[in-house]
Each structure stands twice: as C-alpha cells, then as structure tokens.
Short mmCIF file of C-alpha atoms in Angstrom, two decimals:
data_model
loop_
_atom_site.label_atom_id
_atom_site.label_comp_id
_atom_site.label_asym_id
_atom_site.label_seq_id
_atom_site.Cartn_x
_atom_site.Cartn_y
_atom_site.Cartn_z
CA MET J 1 -32.16 19.73 9.06
CA THR J 2 -33.36 19.55 12.67
CA ARG J 3 -31.49 17.39 15.11
CA ALA J 4 -34.48 15.03 15.41
CA ALA J 5 -34.84 14.66 11.66
CA GLY J 6 -31.13 14.16 11.24
CA ALA J 7 -30.99 11.62 13.99
CA ALA J 8 -33.74 9.65 12.32
CA ALA J 9 -31.64 9.42 9.16
CA HIS J 10 -28.49 8.05 10.82
CA ALA J 11 -27.67 5.25 13.18
CA PHE J 12 -26.63 6.27 16.68
CA VAL J 13 -23.04 5.18 16.82
CA VAL J 14 -21.16 5.36 20.05
CA ILE J 15 -17.41 5.24 20.54
CA GLU J 16 -16.18 3.53 23.69
CA PHE J 17 -12.72 3.33 25.18
CA ASN J 18 -12.47 0.78 27.98
CA GLY J 19 -9.22 0.75 29.95
CA VAL J 20 -7.03 1.22 26.89
CA THR J 21 -3.31 1.09 27.63
CA LYS J 22 -0.63 1.32 24.99
CA ARG J 23 3.05 0.83 25.71
CA TYR J 24 5.95 1.30 23.30
CA GLY J 25 8.63 -0.78 24.96
CA LYS J 26 8.88 0.56 28.50
CA LYS J 27 7.18 3.83 27.63
CA VAL J 28 3.48 4.16 28.41
CA ALA J 29 1.78 6.33 25.79
CA VAL J 30 -1.76 5.99 27.16
CA ALA J 31 -2.81 4.36 30.42
CA GLU J 32 -6.24 3.01 31.33
CA VAL J 33 -8.05 5.39 29.01
CA THR J 34 -11.79 5.06 29.51
CA PHE J 35 -14.45 7.33 28.05
CA SER J 36 -17.30 7.26 25.60
CA VAL J 37 -18.40 9.56 22.81
CA ARG J 38 -22.07 10.26 22.28
CA PRO J 39 -23.79 10.52 18.91
CA GLY J 40 -25.23 13.86 17.90
CA LYS J 41 -22.39 15.69 19.63
CA VAL J 42 -19.01 17.06 18.73
CA THR J 43 -16.64 15.68 21.32
CA GLY J 44 -13.34 17.47 21.70
CA PHE J 45 -10.32 15.40 22.65
CA LEU J 46 -7.95 17.87 24.23
CA GLY J 47 -4.42 17.49 25.42
CA PRO J 48 -0.93 18.92 25.09
CA ASN J 49 1.41 17.62 22.40
CA GLY J 50 2.55 14.15 23.39
CA ALA J 51 -0.31 13.62 25.83
CA GLY J 52 -1.53 10.51 24.00
CA LYS J 53 -4.38 11.82 21.85
CA SER J 54 -3.08 10.46 18.56
CA THR J 55 -2.07 7.16 20.14
CA ALA J 56 -5.55 6.67 21.59
CA LEU J 57 -7.11 7.41 18.20
CA ARG J 58 -4.68 5.07 16.43
CA VAL J 59 -5.69 2.28 18.80
CA LEU J 60 -9.37 3.04 18.18
CA LEU J 61 -8.79 2.80 14.42
CA GLY J 62 -6.81 -0.43 14.57
CA LEU J 63 -3.56 1.18 13.42
CA ASP J 64 -1.79 0.42 16.69
CA HIS J 65 -2.43 -2.62 18.85
CA ALA J 66 -3.59 -1.87 22.40
CA THR J 67 -1.41 -3.41 25.08
CA SER J 68 -4.63 -3.93 27.06
CA GLY J 69 -8.22 -2.72 27.00
CA THR J 70 -10.64 -2.27 24.14
CA ALA J 71 -11.71 0.57 21.90
CA LEU J 72 -15.01 -0.02 20.14
CA ILE J 73 -17.14 1.71 17.56
CA ASP J 74 -20.79 0.76 17.78
CA GLY J 75 -19.76 -2.21 19.90
CA LYS J 76 -17.23 -3.54 17.38
CA ARG J 77 -13.54 -3.25 16.85
CA TYR J 78 -12.72 -1.09 13.84
CA ARG J 79 -11.11 -4.06 12.12
CA ASP J 80 -14.36 -6.02 12.38
CA LEU J 81 -16.31 -3.49 10.32
CA ARG J 82 -16.89 -5.01 6.87
CA TYR J 83 -16.38 -1.81 4.89
CA PRO J 84 -15.09 0.47 7.66
CA LEU J 85 -14.95 3.70 5.70
CA ARG J 86 -18.71 3.61 5.23
CA THR J 87 -19.10 3.80 9.01
CA VAL J 88 -16.03 5.71 10.13
CA GLY J 89 -14.19 8.55 8.43
CA ALA J 90 -10.81 9.38 9.89
CA LEU J 91 -8.12 11.97 9.48
CA ILE J 92 -5.02 10.84 11.31
CA ASP J 93 -1.56 12.31 11.40
CA GLY J 94 0.79 9.82 9.76
CA ALA J 95 -1.83 8.35 7.40
CA GLY J 96 -1.44 10.13 4.13
CA PRO J 97 -1.07 9.92 0.38
CA VAL J 98 2.08 9.09 -1.55
CA ALA J 99 3.41 12.30 -3.12
CA ASP J 100 3.65 10.97 -6.68
CA ARG J 101 -0.05 10.09 -6.85
CA ARG J 102 -2.74 12.51 -8.01
CA GLY J 103 -5.33 13.63 -5.46
CA PHE J 104 -8.12 12.12 -7.54
CA ASP J 105 -6.31 8.79 -7.79
CA HIS J 106 -5.67 8.74 -4.04
CA LEU J 107 -9.38 9.10 -3.35
CA SER J 108 -10.27 6.62 -6.11
CA TRP J 109 -8.30 3.69 -4.69
CA ILE J 110 -9.68 4.36 -1.22
CA ALA J 111 -13.24 4.49 -2.59
CA ARG J 112 -12.67 1.25 -4.47
CA SER J 113 -11.37 -0.51 -1.35
CA ASN J 114 -14.71 0.01 0.42
CA ARG J 115 -17.04 -0.22 -2.59
CA ILE J 116 -17.88 3.46 -2.33
CA PRO J 117 -19.40 4.82 -5.58
CA ARG J 118 -16.84 6.60 -7.74
CA SER J 119 -19.17 9.60 -7.94
CA ARG J 120 -18.38 10.30 -4.27
CA VAL J 121 -14.80 11.19 -5.23
CA GLY J 122 -15.97 14.22 -7.18
CA GLU J 123 -18.45 15.15 -4.47
CA VAL J 124 -15.92 15.19 -1.64
CA LEU J 125 -13.31 16.98 -3.78
CA ASP J 126 -15.94 19.63 -4.40
CA ALA J 127 -16.88 19.74 -0.72
CA VAL J 128 -13.31 20.50 0.37
CA GLY J 129 -12.56 22.84 -2.54
CA LEU J 130 -10.00 20.67 -4.30
CA THR J 131 -11.80 20.04 -7.59
CA ASP J 132 -9.38 22.20 -9.57
CA ALA J 133 -6.38 20.48 -7.98
CA ALA J 134 -7.71 16.94 -8.35
CA LYS J 135 -5.36 16.06 -11.21
CA GLN J 136 -2.27 17.51 -9.53
CA ARG J 137 0.19 15.21 -7.82
CA VAL J 138 -0.08 15.39 -4.06
CA GLY J 139 3.60 16.35 -3.81
CA LYS J 140 2.67 19.72 -5.27
CA TYR J 141 -0.06 20.33 -2.68
CA SER J 142 0.41 22.90 0.08
CA LEU J 143 -0.01 21.81 3.71
CA GLY J 144 -3.55 23.15 3.70
CA MET J 145 -4.42 21.30 0.49
CA ARG J 146 -3.05 18.05 1.91
CA GLN J 147 -5.19 18.60 4.99
CA ARG J 148 -8.25 19.19 2.80
CA LEU J 149 -7.47 15.99 0.91
CA GLY J 150 -7.30 14.14 4.24
CA ILE J 151 -10.70 15.55 5.17
CA ALA J 152 -12.03 14.48 1.77
CA VAL J 153 -10.84 10.93 2.51
CA ALA J 154 -12.65 11.02 5.85
CA LEU J 155 -15.89 12.12 4.17
CA LEU J 156 -15.67 9.67 1.27
CA GLY J 157 -17.90 6.96 2.73
CA ASP J 158 -20.48 9.45 4.10
CA PRO J 159 -19.81 7.87 7.51
CA ASP J 160 -21.84 8.06 10.70
CA VAL J 161 -18.66 8.63 12.70
CA LEU J 162 -15.94 11.19 12.06
CA ILE J 163 -12.62 10.96 13.88
CA LEU J 164 -10.37 13.89 13.10
CA ASP J 165 -6.91 14.41 14.56
CA GLU J 166 -5.95 18.10 14.48
CA PRO J 167 -8.10 18.82 11.40
CA VAL J 168 -7.45 22.58 11.27
CA ASN J 169 -3.67 22.21 11.01
CA GLY J 170 -2.55 24.13 7.96
CA LEU J 171 -6.01 25.39 7.07
CA ASP J 172 -6.56 29.05 6.25
CA PRO J 173 -9.23 31.04 8.15
CA ASP J 174 -11.86 30.18 5.54
CA GLY J 175 -11.04 26.51 5.87
CA ILE J 176 -11.17 26.66 9.65
CA ARG J 177 -14.59 28.31 9.56
CA TRP J 178 -15.79 25.79 6.99
CA ILE J 179 -14.77 22.82 9.06
CA ARG J 180 -16.23 24.27 12.26
CA THR J 181 -19.61 24.79 10.58
CA PHE J 182 -19.40 21.47 8.81
CA LEU J 183 -18.75 19.50 12.01
CA ARG J 184 -21.53 21.27 13.86
CA ASP J 185 -23.96 20.37 11.04
CA TYR J 186 -22.64 16.82 10.95
CA ALA J 187 -23.34 16.29 14.63
CA THR J 188 -26.74 17.92 14.28
CA GLN J 189 -27.67 15.11 11.90
CA GLY J 190 -27.24 12.67 14.77
CA ARG J 191 -23.76 11.56 13.73
CA THR J 192 -20.78 11.13 16.00
CA VAL J 193 -17.78 13.45 15.85
CA LEU J 194 -14.56 12.96 17.82
CA LEU J 195 -12.20 15.85 17.29
CA SER J 196 -8.67 15.95 18.62
CA SER J 197 -6.91 19.27 19.02
CA HIS J 198 -4.64 21.31 21.21
CA LEU J 199 -6.23 24.58 20.04
CA MET J 200 -8.46 25.77 22.89
CA THR J 201 -10.30 28.58 21.14
CA GLU J 202 -11.17 26.40 18.20
CA MET J 203 -12.39 23.65 20.46
CA ALA J 204 -14.48 26.00 22.58
CA ASP J 205 -16.26 27.15 19.41
CA THR J 206 -16.93 23.63 18.12
CA ALA J 207 -17.26 21.01 20.86
CA ASP J 208 -20.29 20.02 22.92
CA ASP J 209 -18.39 17.56 25.10
CA VAL J 210 -14.76 17.60 26.10
CA VAL J 211 -12.31 14.86 27.08
CA VAL J 212 -9.00 16.08 28.49
CA ILE J 213 -5.94 13.86 28.43
CA ALA J 214 -2.54 14.55 29.96
CA ASN J 215 0.43 12.25 30.42
CA GLY J 216 -1.55 9.49 28.76
CA ARG J 217 -4.38 9.59 31.32
CA ILE J 218 -7.86 11.05 31.12
CA VAL J 219 -8.05 13.93 33.59
CA ALA J 220 -11.52 15.25 32.77
CA HIS J 221 -14.56 14.23 30.76
CA GLY J 222 -17.87 16.05 30.50
CA SER J 223 -19.91 18.62 28.66
CA LEU J 224 -18.23 21.89 27.76
CA PRO J 225 -20.12 23.81 30.48
CA GLU J 226 -19.15 21.18 33.06
CA ILE J 227 -15.48 21.34 32.13
CA THR J 228 -15.33 25.14 32.06
CA ALA J 229 -17.40 25.66 35.23
CA GLY J 230 -15.51 27.96 37.59
CA HIS J 231 -13.06 29.01 34.87
CA PRO J 232 -13.19 32.05 32.60
CA SER J 233 -12.49 29.96 29.47
CA LEU J 234 -11.80 26.46 28.21
CA GLU J 235 -8.14 27.41 28.03
CA ALA J 236 -8.09 28.37 31.69
CA ALA J 237 -9.86 25.14 32.59
CA PHE J 238 -7.42 23.15 30.47
CA PHE J 239 -4.36 24.59 32.21
CA ALA J 240 -5.95 24.11 35.57
CA LEU J 241 -6.48 20.46 34.68
CA THR J 242 -3.14 19.82 32.99
CA GLY J 243 -0.81 22.75 33.62
CA GLU J 244 0.73 21.38 36.76
CA GLN J 245 1.67 18.15 35.10
CA LYS J 246 4.97 17.76 33.33
CA GLN J 247 4.80 15.96 29.99
CA VAL J 248 6.87 12.90 30.74
CA TRP J 249 6.22 9.29 29.95
CA ALA J 250 4.83 7.44 32.91
CA MET T 1 -15.06 -12.69 -1.18
CA SER T 2 -16.43 -9.33 -2.29
CA VAL T 3 -14.28 -7.69 0.39
CA LEU T 4 -11.21 -9.36 -1.10
CA PHE T 5 -12.20 -8.29 -4.63
CA ALA T 6 -12.64 -4.72 -3.44
CA ALA T 7 -9.31 -4.71 -1.63
CA THR T 8 -7.52 -6.26 -4.60
CA GLY T 9 -9.08 -3.73 -6.96
CA ALA T 10 -7.89 -0.94 -4.68
CA GLU T 11 -4.35 -2.35 -4.64
CA LEU T 12 -4.35 -2.54 -8.44
CA SER T 13 -5.57 1.06 -8.57
CA LYS T 14 -2.68 2.03 -6.30
CA ILE T 15 -0.18 0.32 -8.57
CA ARG T 16 -1.68 1.82 -11.71
CA SER T 17 -1.72 5.35 -10.30
CA SER T 18 1.86 5.38 -9.07
CA ARG T 19 4.22 7.35 -11.26
CA ALA T 20 7.23 5.58 -9.74
CA VAL T 21 5.86 2.19 -10.80
CA TRP T 22 5.20 3.38 -14.37
CA LEU T 23 8.62 4.99 -14.64
CA ILE T 24 10.49 1.87 -13.57
CA THR T 25 8.25 -0.38 -15.65
CA GLY T 26 8.70 1.86 -18.69
CA ALA T 27 12.46 1.84 -18.18
CA VAL T 28 12.55 -1.97 -18.01
CA ILE T 29 10.40 -2.38 -21.14
CA ALA T 30 12.49 0.20 -22.99
CA LEU T 31 15.66 -1.64 -21.99
CA HIS T 32 14.19 -4.90 -23.26
CA LEU T 33 13.27 -3.27 -26.57
CA LEU T 34 16.77 -1.83 -26.93
CA ILE T 35 18.52 -5.11 -26.15
CA GLY T 36 16.27 -6.86 -28.67
CA LEU T 37 16.98 -4.21 -31.28
CA ALA T 38 20.70 -4.54 -30.71
CA ASN T 39 20.60 -8.32 -31.19
CA ILE T 40 18.14 -8.72 -34.03
CA ARG T 41 20.72 -8.27 -36.81
CA ASN T 42 22.92 -11.02 -35.34
CA THR T 43 19.96 -13.34 -34.92
CA THR T 44 18.71 -12.66 -38.45
CA THR T 45 22.20 -13.30 -39.85
CA ALA T 46 22.41 -16.55 -37.90
CA VAL T 47 19.01 -17.67 -39.23
CA GLU T 48 20.07 -16.82 -42.78
CA GLY T 49 23.09 -19.07 -42.27
CA ILE T 50 21.13 -22.14 -41.17
CA THR T 51 22.68 -25.10 -42.93
CA PRO T 52 20.68 -27.51 -45.13
CA ASP T 53 20.81 -30.07 -42.31
CA GLY T 54 19.18 -27.55 -39.97
CA LEU T 55 22.12 -26.40 -37.85
CA ILE T 56 22.56 -22.82 -36.69
CA GLU T 57 25.60 -20.99 -35.35
CA ILE T 58 24.29 -18.39 -32.87
CA PHE T 59 27.46 -18.29 -30.82
CA ALA T 60 30.77 -18.56 -32.66
CA GLY T 61 31.84 -22.14 -33.25
CA GLU T 62 28.69 -23.58 -31.65
CA HIS T 63 26.50 -25.44 -34.15
CA ARG T 64 23.14 -26.64 -32.84
CA PRO T 65 19.78 -27.72 -34.26
CA ALA T 66 18.20 -24.42 -35.28
CA GLY T 67 14.73 -24.79 -33.80
CA ALA T 68 15.88 -25.72 -30.29
CA ALA T 69 18.69 -23.17 -30.30
CA LEU T 70 16.38 -20.33 -31.32
CA ILE T 71 13.82 -21.25 -28.66
CA ASP T 72 16.60 -21.35 -26.04
CA LEU T 73 17.66 -17.91 -27.25
CA LEU T 74 14.08 -16.69 -26.88
CA VAL T 75 13.85 -18.02 -23.32
CA SER T 76 17.24 -16.58 -22.34
CA PHE T 77 16.32 -13.20 -23.79
CA SER T 78 13.16 -12.98 -21.64
CA LEU T 79 14.77 -14.71 -18.66
CA GLN T 80 17.42 -12.05 -18.13
CA ILE T 81 14.76 -9.32 -17.93
CA VAL T 82 12.44 -11.43 -15.78
CA VAL T 83 14.98 -12.34 -13.09
CA MET T 84 17.04 -9.14 -13.14
CA PHE T 85 14.46 -6.39 -13.48
CA LEU T 86 10.94 -7.60 -12.67
CA PRO T 87 11.87 -8.07 -8.97
CA ILE T 88 12.94 -4.43 -8.92
CA ILE T 89 9.51 -3.34 -10.17
CA ALA T 90 7.93 -5.53 -7.47
CA ALA T 91 10.18 -3.96 -4.84
CA VAL T 92 9.06 -0.47 -5.91
CA ILE T 93 5.42 -1.59 -5.64
CA GLY T 94 5.99 -3.08 -2.17
CA GLY T 95 8.03 -0.13 -0.95
CA GLN T 96 5.27 2.37 -1.73
CA GLU T 97 3.48 1.31 1.44
CA PHE T 98 6.29 2.57 3.62
CA ARG T 99 6.37 6.07 2.19
CA GLU T 100 4.55 9.07 3.65
CA GLY T 101 2.02 7.24 5.78
CA GLN T 102 0.63 5.09 2.98
CA LEU T 103 0.55 1.97 5.15
CA ALA T 104 -1.63 3.63 7.79
CA GLN T 105 -4.01 4.82 5.06
CA SER T 106 -4.14 1.30 3.64
CA VAL T 107 -4.90 -0.20 7.06
CA LEU T 108 -7.64 2.37 7.63
CA ALA T 109 -9.22 1.26 4.35
CA VAL T 110 -8.63 -2.49 4.85
CA PRO T 111 -7.99 -3.04 8.56
CA ARG T 112 -7.77 -6.83 8.43
CA ARG T 113 -4.08 -7.19 7.78
CA GLY T 114 -4.28 -10.76 6.45
CA LEU T 115 -6.86 -9.64 3.91
CA LEU T 116 -4.72 -6.62 3.04
CA THR T 117 -1.64 -8.79 2.47
CA THR T 118 -3.61 -11.25 0.34
CA ALA T 119 -5.04 -8.41 -1.75
CA LYS T 120 -1.59 -6.94 -2.22
CA ALA T 121 -0.13 -10.28 -3.26
CA ILE T 122 -2.91 -10.87 -5.80
CA ALA T 123 -2.49 -7.36 -7.21
CA VAL T 124 1.27 -7.89 -7.58
CA VAL T 125 0.63 -11.21 -9.34
CA VAL T 126 -1.82 -9.61 -11.78
CA PHE T 127 0.35 -6.59 -12.55
CA MET T 128 3.62 -8.49 -12.82
CA ALA T 129 1.97 -11.15 -14.99
CA GLY T 130 0.92 -8.33 -17.32
CA VAL T 131 4.46 -6.98 -17.45
CA ALA T 132 5.89 -10.47 -17.99
CA ILE T 133 3.46 -11.14 -20.84
CA LEU T 134 4.54 -7.86 -22.44
CA VAL T 135 8.20 -8.88 -22.08
CA GLU T 136 7.47 -12.24 -23.70
CA LEU T 137 5.49 -10.63 -26.53
CA ILE T 138 8.42 -8.32 -27.28
CA SER T 139 10.83 -11.27 -27.27
CA ASN T 140 8.51 -13.18 -29.58
CA ALA T 141 8.13 -10.23 -31.92
CA TYR T 142 11.88 -9.92 -32.32
CA LEU T 143 12.38 -13.63 -32.88
CA PHE T 144 9.50 -13.68 -35.34
CA LEU T 145 11.17 -10.93 -37.36
CA ALA T 146 14.32 -13.06 -37.48
CA VAL T 147 12.68 -16.40 -38.38
CA LYS T 148 9.66 -15.34 -40.46
CA ASP T 149 11.35 -16.28 -43.74
CA TRP T 150 12.68 -19.58 -42.41
CA ASN T 151 9.99 -21.04 -40.14
CA PRO T 152 7.24 -18.58 -39.11
CA ARG T 153 5.44 -21.30 -37.12
CA LEU T 154 8.43 -21.90 -34.85
CA LEU T 155 6.95 -19.72 -32.10
CA LEU T 156 3.70 -21.71 -31.99
CA GLY T 157 5.19 -25.07 -31.02
CA GLY T 158 3.93 -26.83 -27.91
CA ASP T 159 7.33 -26.74 -26.22
CA THR T 160 7.64 -23.04 -26.92
CA LEU T 161 4.28 -22.28 -25.36
CA ALA T 162 5.18 -24.45 -22.36
CA ASP T 163 8.39 -22.44 -21.94
CA HIS T 164 6.35 -19.25 -22.03
CA GLY T 165 4.08 -20.60 -19.30
CA THR T 166 7.05 -21.56 -17.14
CA LEU T 167 8.62 -18.15 -17.71
CA LEU T 168 5.38 -16.44 -16.74
CA ALA T 169 5.16 -18.48 -13.55
CA LEU T 170 8.80 -17.68 -12.77
CA ALA T 171 8.20 -13.97 -13.34
CA VAL T 172 5.27 -13.95 -10.94
CA LEU T 173 7.06 -16.01 -8.27
CA VAL T 174 10.34 -14.07 -8.22
CA SER T 175 8.35 -10.82 -8.21
CA LEU T 176 6.28 -12.01 -5.26
CA VAL T 177 9.46 -12.97 -3.38
CA SER T 178 10.91 -9.52 -4.00
CA PHE T 179 7.64 -7.83 -2.99
CA ALA T 180 7.48 -9.86 0.23
CA ILE T 181 11.14 -9.22 1.11
CA THR T 182 10.55 -5.49 0.58
CA THR T 183 7.52 -5.66 2.86
CA LEU T 184 9.55 -7.51 5.49
CA MET T 185 12.34 -4.94 5.28
CA ARG T 186 9.92 -2.00 5.01
CA SER T 187 12.14 -0.30 2.45
CA THR T 188 12.23 -0.13 -1.35
CA LEU T 189 15.99 0.28 -1.34
CA LEU T 190 16.62 -2.72 0.89
CA GLY T 191 14.19 -4.77 -1.18
CA ILE T 192 16.03 -3.87 -4.37
CA VAL T 193 19.41 -4.61 -2.77
CA ALA T 194 18.18 -8.03 -1.62
CA SER T 195 16.79 -8.80 -5.09
CA VAL T 196 19.99 -7.70 -6.84
CA LEU T 197 22.05 -9.79 -4.42
CA LEU T 198 19.97 -12.92 -5.07
CA THR T 199 20.18 -12.30 -8.82
CA ALA T 200 23.94 -11.71 -8.69
CA LEU T 201 24.46 -14.96 -6.81
CA ALA T 202 22.53 -16.85 -9.46
CA MET T 203 23.91 -15.10 -12.55
CA THR T 204 27.56 -15.30 -11.54
CA GLN T 205 27.07 -18.99 -10.73
CA VAL T 206 29.61 -18.68 -7.91
CA LEU T 207 27.58 -20.85 -5.58
CA ALA T 208 26.46 -23.19 -8.36
CA ARG T 209 30.10 -24.14 -8.94
CA THR T 210 31.27 -24.17 -5.33
CA VAL T 211 28.31 -25.23 -3.15
CA PRO T 212 25.54 -26.30 -5.54
CA ALA T 213 23.34 -27.59 -2.71
CA ILE T 214 23.12 -24.07 -1.26
CA ASP T 215 22.73 -22.49 -4.68
CA ALA T 216 19.80 -24.78 -5.42
CA LEU T 217 17.95 -23.30 -2.43
CA LEU T 218 18.08 -19.69 -3.69
CA PRO T 219 15.03 -18.40 -5.57
CA VAL T 220 16.67 -16.87 -8.64
CA SER T 221 18.99 -19.87 -8.96
CA ALA T 222 15.88 -22.04 -8.80
CA GLY T 223 14.43 -19.99 -11.63
CA ARG T 224 17.55 -20.60 -13.70
CA ASN T 225 17.44 -24.33 -12.86
CA LEU T 226 13.78 -24.41 -13.84
CA LEU T 227 14.20 -22.91 -17.29
CA LEU T 228 17.65 -23.48 -18.69
CA ASP T 229 18.94 -26.56 -20.43
CA PRO T 230 21.51 -28.51 -18.31
CA ALA T 231 23.62 -28.80 -21.46
CA ASP T 232 23.97 -25.01 -21.70
CA ALA T 233 24.53 -23.95 -18.10
CA ASP T 234 25.85 -25.14 -14.73
CA LEU T 235 22.60 -26.03 -12.99
CA SER T 236 22.45 -26.95 -9.34
CA SER T 237 19.21 -28.94 -9.28
CA SER T 238 16.51 -30.55 -11.37
CA ALA T 239 13.59 -28.54 -12.71
CA GLY T 240 11.17 -30.25 -10.29
CA TYR T 241 13.29 -29.43 -7.26
CA ALA T 242 13.65 -25.87 -8.52
CA ALA T 243 9.88 -25.49 -8.81
CA ILE T 244 9.43 -26.66 -5.21
CA VAL T 245 12.11 -24.21 -4.00
CA LEU T 246 10.53 -21.30 -5.85
CA VAL T 247 7.04 -21.97 -4.56
CA ALA T 248 8.37 -22.48 -1.01
CA TRP T 249 10.24 -19.15 -1.11
CA THR T 250 7.13 -17.39 -2.37
CA LEU T 251 4.82 -18.88 0.24
CA LEU T 252 7.21 -18.45 3.16
CA CYS T 253 8.13 -14.86 2.31
CA THR T 254 4.52 -13.82 1.68
CA VAL T 255 3.24 -15.44 4.87
CA ALA T 256 6.10 -13.88 6.86
CA ALA T 257 5.31 -10.46 5.38
CA GLY T 258 1.64 -10.91 6.29
CA LEU T 259 2.47 -11.96 9.84
CA LEU T 260 4.79 -9.00 10.28
CA LEU T 261 2.17 -6.59 8.98
CA SER T 262 -0.37 -8.12 11.35
CA ARG T 263 1.79 -7.96 14.45
CA ARG T 264 3.32 -4.53 13.97
CA ASP T 265 1.64 -1.18 14.42
CA ALA T 266 0.86 0.46 11.08
CA ARG T 267 3.64 3.05 11.13
#
C-alpha cells in the first residue's frame, strides 16, 4: 500500500504532550514535557533508563495522573475515548496478563471490553506467531512470548495509534525484524506510531522522528536526520545530548 | 450503557477464565457437598423420628415443630458457607487486579475508573449470585433427600423461598463487601484476612454478648441478625436494622474502592 492510499484509509491521529509534569511525592519523574507525534511516521522516544519515558507514556494512557499539563490523543484525553482500544493500541511495561490465565482468554476479555470482534483474537495471535500457544497459561510463556502477547493486545483493536514501550525486549532476532518491518508498514498506512526504547541501533533503523528525554525533560525533538546531523550515528547524537547529564531526580 | 455492558462482560470473562477463582470455588462447593453428605444420615434419622404431633429432635433434647426446624436447618447449612467462604472467593476475584500488572491492563481497556469499578461490582454480583444459588440448590437437594418420604413439598413453601431470597441477597452483599475491602487493601491475602476476621467476630458471638451495639454494625453479624431466629441465637439487632447495616457496608465499601481506584495511579 502506498503512503497516500494508506493515509486515505485511516484518520490522521496526532499525539500531543503539553507541559506534562508528573511528581511522585517530592520526586519529579517528568517535567514540562511538550512534544507532538505526527501521523504517518514512526516516532522514537529515546532516553536512558529512568529518564521518564514510561512515566510520560503512562500519563498519556491515563494510567498515571499528571501533576500538571495535558497529554492528548486526537485532541482527547485517553480516558475520554469511548472504546479506546479501537483507537490506541499500547504495550506498556507493568500492564500485563495474570499468569494463571490462558493467552487466548487474556485477549478475549480485552476484546470484549471494547466490543472488538472475537475473530480478531485469532488474527492477532496469528500475526504475532502465538497461535500454537494460545491455550497455554501465560505463566508458562517465555519472556519473548509474553512480549508477543503484549503486542497482540496492542493490535487487537486495529488502532490508528500504536504506543509501544520497549517492544523488542525479549524478542529473538526474527521477532525484532518482524516488528521493525511491521511498524514501518503501519506508519506507511498513515497511522501514528510512538515507540519508546533505549536501543539506539534499533531506533535508527525504525524511526522517522526522534524525541530524546533525559532527567525527565525533553532535550531534543526532530526528524532523525535533524537529530543525527553532525554526529556519526544516532547513538553518538544521543550521548552528546544526554551523556553529560547524571540520571538523578530533579 | 453499551460501554457498561461491554465492561461488565469483560469482567465476567476475567472471572470465568481465572484458574484461581475456579479452584477456590470448586473447593468451597466440594466442602459444602461433603458437609451435607456427612449430615444427611442424622437429618434423615431425625425426620424418621418425627412424632405424630409433628415434633422433631434434630439436636439432642430439643424438640421443635418439624417444618420450621428443618427449614432453619436448611438456612443454617447454607448460611455457614455463604458467610464463611463466599467472601473468600470474592477476595480472590478482587485480588486478581493487583497481580502482575492486571490493573494497568484493565485501565487501558476501560480507562474511566468509575465505570470500571461499577462493571467489576456487577460482575462480582452476577458470579457470586450464581455460586450462592448453587450452594442453595445443594442444600435443598440434601434436605429433599431427607424429607421426601415425610413432606416432599416442604421446600416449596412461601417462607422457605423468602429465606432463599434473603440468603441470596446476603451472599451477594457480603461478597461485595469482601471484594471492595480487597480492592481497598490491594491484596488478596489482606482481603481474606479481613473477611475471616469479620466472620470470626460474628460466629464466635463475642461482641454480640459483650457490646451488642457494636456487633450489630458489623456486616457478617448483620447477616446473622438478618437470617437467624432470635429464639435460636444471640442476635444483636432486628432484621430490618441488619438489612440497613449490610446495604450501608456494601455501598460505602464499594464507593470507597471506586474512589481509591480513581485517585490512585494504576500500579
């Protein structure tokens, strides 16, 4: 599918962070985070461990309450979407299945919650290569299989927006290549992809735009060529932008 | 409304697909069957000894009108399971949310926390009502086996059916209280401990004998006050007062659980 044809088939959904601050007690996890994510692009959200990536995404998805500021998807808070999983698919660390439930059952209750046809469960299991393991309890899954199940959950509602936090964690090389190709195709259809990672090489191969966060603050935001300009690689640019800064709470 | 139906359906799917819930529910039903089996010979013997003037001796030296005594036995048989074990099942259901990131996944699927809490409460009511009906059917089946040659229509009396309705309501309300307490404490274990403590306070009747006014305000004690005959037990309030206490506990605990879910981050 060409980008134009794909774009015609899907709504242009933009993600916007406006001055989002999140404090846990006296600790500031993210401070005045402001950036937007364009449709039709894969946007990489880069930062060291503890920089605030997951917190920012949790605020965007309504899991954590922002201390101040707003995070909107298509101009709305996530919680105001009627059936949110039909618009936004998310893979977030700390949002997972109970171990004593079967993979199929985990996807089934989620599908039911958003009136997603039951047939989608089989489709997404097939897409992530878990069809044969669908009847196994999640407790018996490997790390990679759990990650694939999380990706299946994100894809369940065939959403216009994908928000994935460290999606290649635990995946084997085949899985990593699959997800890279998949996300590129997804964005080509005019959909919006926000991808959090601390893996530079992976991000350089996948992202069109890059947002860099360190110590809870956005330190750079632009297209991949803009961010890497003057540096031999994204990794070099990343350390130039963040390497001098110690990872401490503000 | 369709959003609420969808969310409630999802919560029921969660309950139905949890092995832990089925294991604990199966254990409770099996225990009920075993207790019934152990008692049926005594009950049958007592029924066979009903005197021509209609008196039965279920407990040694205690002669009572047979019909009323057997219905009291039926209610007591179900009541012990309902107040002792159904809250534990409800605690296991509520505690699932706080295992392995389930709560965050639930909030991603149903981000409006008030709606999520309402859906959860309805799902608990539906599931626990099903379990309670099964408990009552088992109790009825055992009693029917004991009385079928004496008065097979005993179980169809209006008072009997009213007792079943009250028992069903009690089962749902004490289960909801346990579910809400578990949600407030964010732990299955703490929810079970709280439920066992409330049950122990009611069953031992320590407070009922020492400070009945306090006892009357506890949910399981209210359940006992609602169902049992004042002639057979030390009750600390009237049935009407008990009903108000039970409903108040259920509403307050559920609303508090909903508020807490709404205000806290989904972690």
